[in-house]
Every structure is written in C-alpha cells, then in structure tokens.
Short mmCIF file of C-alpha atoms and ligand atoms in Angstrom, two decimals:
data_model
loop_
_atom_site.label_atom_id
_atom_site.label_comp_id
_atom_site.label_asym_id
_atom_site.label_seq_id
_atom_site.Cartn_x
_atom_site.Cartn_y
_atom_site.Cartn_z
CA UNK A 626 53.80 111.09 46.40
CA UNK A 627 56.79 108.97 46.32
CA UNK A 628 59.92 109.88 45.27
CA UNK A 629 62.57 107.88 43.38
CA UNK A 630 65.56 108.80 45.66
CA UNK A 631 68.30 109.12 42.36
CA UNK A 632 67.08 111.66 39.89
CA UNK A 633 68.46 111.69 36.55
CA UNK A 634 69.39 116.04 36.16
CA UNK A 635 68.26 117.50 32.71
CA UNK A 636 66.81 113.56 31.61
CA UNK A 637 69.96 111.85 31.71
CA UNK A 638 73.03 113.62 33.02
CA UNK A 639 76.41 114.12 31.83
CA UNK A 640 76.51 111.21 29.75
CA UNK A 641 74.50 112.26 27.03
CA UNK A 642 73.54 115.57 25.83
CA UNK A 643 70.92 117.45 28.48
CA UNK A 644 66.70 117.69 27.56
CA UNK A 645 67.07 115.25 25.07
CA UNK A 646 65.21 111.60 24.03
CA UNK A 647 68.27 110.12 23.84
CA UNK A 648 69.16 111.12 27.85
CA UNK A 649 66.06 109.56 28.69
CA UNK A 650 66.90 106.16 26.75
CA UNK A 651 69.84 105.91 28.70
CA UNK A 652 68.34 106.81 32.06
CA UNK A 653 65.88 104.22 31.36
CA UNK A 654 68.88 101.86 30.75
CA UNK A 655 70.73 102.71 33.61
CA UNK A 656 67.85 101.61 35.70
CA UNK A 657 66.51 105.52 36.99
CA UNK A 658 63.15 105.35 38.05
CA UNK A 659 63.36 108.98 37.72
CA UNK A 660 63.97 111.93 35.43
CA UNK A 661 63.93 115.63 35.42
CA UNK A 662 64.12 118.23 32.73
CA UNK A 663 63.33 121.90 31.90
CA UNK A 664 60.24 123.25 30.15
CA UNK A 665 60.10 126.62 27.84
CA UNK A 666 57.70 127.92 25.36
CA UNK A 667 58.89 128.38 22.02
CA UNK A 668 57.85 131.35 20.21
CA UNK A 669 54.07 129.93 19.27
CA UNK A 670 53.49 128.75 22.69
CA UNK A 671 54.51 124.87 22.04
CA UNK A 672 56.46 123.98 25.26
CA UNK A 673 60.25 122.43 24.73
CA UNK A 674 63.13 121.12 26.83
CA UNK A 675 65.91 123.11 27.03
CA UNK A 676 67.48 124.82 30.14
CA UNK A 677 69.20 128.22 28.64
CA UNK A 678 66.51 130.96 27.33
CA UNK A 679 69.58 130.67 23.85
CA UNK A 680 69.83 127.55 21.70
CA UNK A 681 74.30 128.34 21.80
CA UNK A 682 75.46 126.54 24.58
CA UNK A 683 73.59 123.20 23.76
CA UNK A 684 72.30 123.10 20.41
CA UNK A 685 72.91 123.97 16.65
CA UNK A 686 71.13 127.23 16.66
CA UNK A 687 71.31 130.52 17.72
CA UNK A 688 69.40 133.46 19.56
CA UNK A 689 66.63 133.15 21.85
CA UNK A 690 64.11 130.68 22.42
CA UNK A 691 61.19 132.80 22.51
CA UNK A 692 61.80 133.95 19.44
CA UNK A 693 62.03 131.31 17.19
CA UNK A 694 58.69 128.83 16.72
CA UNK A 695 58.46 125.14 17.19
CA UNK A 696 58.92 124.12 13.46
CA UNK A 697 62.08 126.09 13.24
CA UNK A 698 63.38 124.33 16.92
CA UNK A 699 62.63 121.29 15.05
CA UNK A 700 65.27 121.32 12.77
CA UNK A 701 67.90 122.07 15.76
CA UNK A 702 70.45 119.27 16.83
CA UNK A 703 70.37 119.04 20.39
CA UNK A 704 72.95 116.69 20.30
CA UNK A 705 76.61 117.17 18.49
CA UNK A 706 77.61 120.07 20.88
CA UNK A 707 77.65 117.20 23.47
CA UNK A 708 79.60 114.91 22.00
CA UNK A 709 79.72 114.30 17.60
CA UNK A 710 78.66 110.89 18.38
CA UNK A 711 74.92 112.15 19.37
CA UNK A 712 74.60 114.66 15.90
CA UNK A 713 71.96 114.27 14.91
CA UNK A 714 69.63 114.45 18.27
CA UNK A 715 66.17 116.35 18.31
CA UNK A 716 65.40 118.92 20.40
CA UNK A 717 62.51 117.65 21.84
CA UNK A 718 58.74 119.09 22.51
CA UNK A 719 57.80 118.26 25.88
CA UNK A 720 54.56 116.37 24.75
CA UNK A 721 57.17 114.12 23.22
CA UNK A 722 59.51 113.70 26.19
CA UNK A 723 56.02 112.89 28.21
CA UNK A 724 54.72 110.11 25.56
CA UNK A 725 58.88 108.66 25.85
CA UNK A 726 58.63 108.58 29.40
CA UNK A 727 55.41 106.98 29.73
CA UNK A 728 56.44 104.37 27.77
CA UNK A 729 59.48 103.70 29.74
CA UNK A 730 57.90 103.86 32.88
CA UNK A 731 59.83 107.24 33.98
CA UNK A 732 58.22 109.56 36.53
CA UNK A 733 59.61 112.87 35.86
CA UNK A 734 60.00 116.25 37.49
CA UNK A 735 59.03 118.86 34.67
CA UNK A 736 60.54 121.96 35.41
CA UNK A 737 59.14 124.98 34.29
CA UNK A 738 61.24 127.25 33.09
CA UNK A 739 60.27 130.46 31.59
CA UNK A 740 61.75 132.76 29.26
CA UNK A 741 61.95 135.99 31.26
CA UNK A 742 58.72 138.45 31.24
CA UNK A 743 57.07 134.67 30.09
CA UNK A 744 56.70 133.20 33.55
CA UNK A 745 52.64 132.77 34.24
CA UNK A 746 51.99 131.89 30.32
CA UNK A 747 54.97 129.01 30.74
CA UNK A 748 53.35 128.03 33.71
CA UNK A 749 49.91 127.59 32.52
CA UNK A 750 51.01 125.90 29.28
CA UNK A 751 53.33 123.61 30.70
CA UNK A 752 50.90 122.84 32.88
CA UNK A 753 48.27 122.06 30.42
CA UNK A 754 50.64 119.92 28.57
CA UNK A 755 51.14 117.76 31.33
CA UNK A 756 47.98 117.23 32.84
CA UNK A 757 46.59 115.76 29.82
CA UNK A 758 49.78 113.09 29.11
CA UNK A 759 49.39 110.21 31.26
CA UNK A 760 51.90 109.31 33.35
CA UNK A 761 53.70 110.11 37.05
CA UNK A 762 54.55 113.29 36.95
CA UNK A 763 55.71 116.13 39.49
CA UNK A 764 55.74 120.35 38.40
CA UNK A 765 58.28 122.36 40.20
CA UNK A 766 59.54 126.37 38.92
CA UNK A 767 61.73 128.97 40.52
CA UNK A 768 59.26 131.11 39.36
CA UNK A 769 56.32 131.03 42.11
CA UNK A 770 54.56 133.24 39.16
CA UNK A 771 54.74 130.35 37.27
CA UNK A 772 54.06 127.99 39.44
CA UNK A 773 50.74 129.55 40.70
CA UNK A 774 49.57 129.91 37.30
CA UNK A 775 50.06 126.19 37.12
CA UNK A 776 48.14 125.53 39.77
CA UNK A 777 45.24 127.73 38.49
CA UNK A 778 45.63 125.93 35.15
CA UNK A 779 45.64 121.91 36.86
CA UNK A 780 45.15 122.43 40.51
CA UNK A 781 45.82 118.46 40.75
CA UNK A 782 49.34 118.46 39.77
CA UNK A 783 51.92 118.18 42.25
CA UNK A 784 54.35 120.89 42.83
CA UNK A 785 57.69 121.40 44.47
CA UNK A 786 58.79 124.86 44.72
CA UNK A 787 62.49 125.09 43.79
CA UNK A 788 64.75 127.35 45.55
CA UNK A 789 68.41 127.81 45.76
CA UNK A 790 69.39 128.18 49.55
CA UNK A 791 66.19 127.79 51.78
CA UNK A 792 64.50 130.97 52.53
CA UNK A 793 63.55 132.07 55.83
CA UNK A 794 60.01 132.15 54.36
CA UNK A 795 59.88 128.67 52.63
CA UNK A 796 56.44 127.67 54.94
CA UNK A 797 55.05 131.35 53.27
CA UNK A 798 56.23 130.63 49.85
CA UNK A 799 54.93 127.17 49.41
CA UNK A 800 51.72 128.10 51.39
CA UNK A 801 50.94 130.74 48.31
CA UNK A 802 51.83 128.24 45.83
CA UNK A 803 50.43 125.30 47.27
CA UNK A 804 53.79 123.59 46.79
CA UNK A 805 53.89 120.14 48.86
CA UNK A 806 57.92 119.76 48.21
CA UNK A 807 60.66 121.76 48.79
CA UNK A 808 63.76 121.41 45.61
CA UNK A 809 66.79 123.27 47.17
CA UNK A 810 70.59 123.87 46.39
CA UNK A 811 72.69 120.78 47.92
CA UNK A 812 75.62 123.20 47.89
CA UNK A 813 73.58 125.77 50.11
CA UNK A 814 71.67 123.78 51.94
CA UNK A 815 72.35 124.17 56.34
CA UNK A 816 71.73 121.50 58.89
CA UNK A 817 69.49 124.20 60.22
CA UNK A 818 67.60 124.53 57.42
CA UNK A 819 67.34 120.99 56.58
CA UNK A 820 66.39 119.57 60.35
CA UNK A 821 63.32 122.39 60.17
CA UNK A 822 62.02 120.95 57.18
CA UNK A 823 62.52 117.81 57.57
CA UNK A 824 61.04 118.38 61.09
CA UNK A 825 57.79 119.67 59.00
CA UNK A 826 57.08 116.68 57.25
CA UNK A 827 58.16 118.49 53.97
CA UNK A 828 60.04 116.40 51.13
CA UNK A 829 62.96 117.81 50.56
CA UNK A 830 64.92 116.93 47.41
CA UNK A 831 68.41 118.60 46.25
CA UNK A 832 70.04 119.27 43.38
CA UNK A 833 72.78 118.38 41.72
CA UNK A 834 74.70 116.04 43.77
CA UNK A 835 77.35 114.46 41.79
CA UNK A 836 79.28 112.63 43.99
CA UNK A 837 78.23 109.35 45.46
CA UNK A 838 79.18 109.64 48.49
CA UNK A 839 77.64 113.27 48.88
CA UNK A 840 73.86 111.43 47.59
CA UNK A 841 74.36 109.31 50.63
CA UNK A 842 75.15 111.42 53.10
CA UNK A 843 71.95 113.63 52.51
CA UNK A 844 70.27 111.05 51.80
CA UNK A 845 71.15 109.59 55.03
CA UNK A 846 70.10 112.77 56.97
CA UNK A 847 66.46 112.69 55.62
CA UNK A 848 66.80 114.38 51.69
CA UNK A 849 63.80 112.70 50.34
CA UNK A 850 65.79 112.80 46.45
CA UNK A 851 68.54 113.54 45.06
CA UNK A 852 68.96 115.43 41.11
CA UNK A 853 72.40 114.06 39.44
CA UNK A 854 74.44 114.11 36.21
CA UNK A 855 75.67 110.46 37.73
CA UNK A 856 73.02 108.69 37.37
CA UNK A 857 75.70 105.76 36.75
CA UNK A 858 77.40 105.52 39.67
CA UNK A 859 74.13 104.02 41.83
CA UNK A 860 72.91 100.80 40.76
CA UNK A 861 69.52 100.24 39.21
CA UNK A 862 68.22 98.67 42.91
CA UNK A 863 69.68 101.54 44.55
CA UNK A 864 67.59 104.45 42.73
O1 G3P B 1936 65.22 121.01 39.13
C1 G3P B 1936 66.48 120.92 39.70
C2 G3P B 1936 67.52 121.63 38.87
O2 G3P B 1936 67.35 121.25 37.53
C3 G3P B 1936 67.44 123.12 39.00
O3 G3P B 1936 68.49 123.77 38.36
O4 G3P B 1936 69.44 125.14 36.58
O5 G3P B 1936 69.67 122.68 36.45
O6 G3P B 1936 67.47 123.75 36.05
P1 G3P B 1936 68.76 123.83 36.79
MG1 MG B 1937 66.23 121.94 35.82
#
C-alpha cells in the first residue's frame, strides 16, 4: 500500500475544527492526498468521528458518547468550539466522512477508537462500515482487541497497529493482529527502534509532527508518513 507521506491529523488539522466535513474540504484544498480521523460508536451502534469518549472539549454537547444515539449526535455542532466562524458544523457519521472523501479523492486512515469496555464491537462495526464504502482506505486502533475484531469482520482491510513508543514486542503484536504498518509516537520514537523496523521492511508512520522541519527529518531517515495539524506548511507536490 502506498502511503501519502503528509497526513492531515483528525481530517484537517489545526485549522479547522478536528473529525469534521469541513477539515476534510480544506485538506482537499490544501492539496493532502491524505487524511486521518477517529471512529466511535454512538449509543445505537452508528459509527462517528470524534476523538474524546465526551462531546465537551469539541462539540456543543455534553456527556458521553456511548450514551447518546446517532439522531441526538446529529443535532451537535462540531464546529463553534473551534473557532465561531465554523458554528454551525456537523458532527459527522463516518459513512458520511467515507462518501466526502471518496469524492475528493482522499485516502484516509480510519482510526478506531472505542469507547472503553466497547473495543471488539467498535472494531467490527467500523470495520463493516468501511469495507463496504469505496474508496482507499487504511484501519489502524490502539486497541489490538479492536483491531482483531476488524480483521475477523473484513480480513482484506489494511491495518496499522498504533502504538505510542515502540514496544519491545511490536513483531508479536502485529503478528496477532495481522497489522502490516506500524503508527508510533514521533515524540517517543528511538533511532533504535526506528533502524529495526525500518530494517524489517515495516512502514512506519508517526504522529503528530507539527513542525516542518521535524516531517523532514524523519522523513529523511525512512518514516514512511507523517500525521500533522500543518498540513499547510508542505506544498500540495510535496504531500
Ligand atoms: O492515528 C494517529 C493519531 O491520531 C493517534 O492519536 O490521540 O490523535 O487519535 P490521537
Ligand atoms: Mg487519531
């Protein structure tokens, strides 16, 4: 699978409010080739983006995800908390961020993201989801619960497993989740850990570089991708 080498974090970055249509728009616009966003299920199984398992920090609502169901999420804003200028902004189902994506010719990384206890259902679901929207698309979790489950659910799907420093058992963990990629912590990542799986022949992408001059330097040293707020500051050629 080939990766775009800039990856727009959370569908667009810091410019406009995170898991939203309106990030992707502007990725799209900015020239990404490449987007990634979180997954969870809402409280009747219909699978969302948004990053925190509470709707405070980003949207209009309150209280947890899981509890509430997709036709109450609908009437969220996803947008204002960012900035008043992007009230009001959907908070989007994942079916929709796939169809939006296709149609801008965006390959995304769907992350799966579970409420907690929720991890093999999210998994499965998300999943599902994506396997039947058409498009480029790449599965990666923290969660190797979740990420087996998707697996089980679309065994055709790639998946990265994400991790924040490199584990000592990152051959064993991706072996039992059939993970082809490795998503790790720029911050903690060591030139040990790095030249061993780069040395593998594993993909190694990191998130979230924000600096330009950080993307090229790992970049540079064999990082396959890179996840960024910044989309901006690399030219549409460049990504
Ligand atoms: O998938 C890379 C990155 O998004 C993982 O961290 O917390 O931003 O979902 P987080
Ligand atoms: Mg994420």
């Amino acid at each position: 699978m080939i990766y775009p080498k800039i990856i727009a974090h959370r569908c667009g970055g810091a410019l406009t409010p995170e898991n939203t249509l309106a990030g992707l728009r502007l990725a799209a616009r900015l020239g990404c080739r490449g987007v990634e966003f979180d997954a969870m299920l809402a409280a009747d199984g219909v699978p969302v983006l948004i990053h925190d398992e509470t709707l405070d920090r980003t949207t209009s609502g309150r209280g947890r995800v899981a509890d509430m169901d997709s036709a109450s999420l609908a009437g969220v804003d996803a947008g204002g908390r960012h900035h008043p200028a992007f009230a009001v902004e959907p908070l989007p189902t994942l079916d929709g961020a796939l169809h939006l994506c296709a149609e801008l010719g965006l390959w995304a990384n769907v992350e799966i993201k579970p409420s907690a206890g929720q991890e093999v259902e999210t998994g499965r679901i998300v999943a599902r989801h994506v396997a039947a929207a058409s498009g480029a698309w790449l599965l990666s979790s923290f969660s190797m619960s979740a990420l087996s489950a998707a697996a089980e659910e679309a065994q055709q799907l790639p998946r990265a497993l994400l991790v924040g420093a490199i584990p000592e058992d990152w051959r064993q963990q991706m072996a039992e989740t059939g993970a082809f990629a490795l998503h790790s912590s720029a911050r903690a990542l060591t030139a040990e850990a790095l030249r061993a799986v780069r040395d593998a022949g594993v993909p190694l992408a990191c998130y979230t570089v924000n600096r330009r001059s950080d993307g090229e330097r790992l970049l540079a040293e064999g990082v396959r991708a890179i996840f960024t707020d910044r989309p901006d500051l690399w030219l549409p050629g460049e990504m």
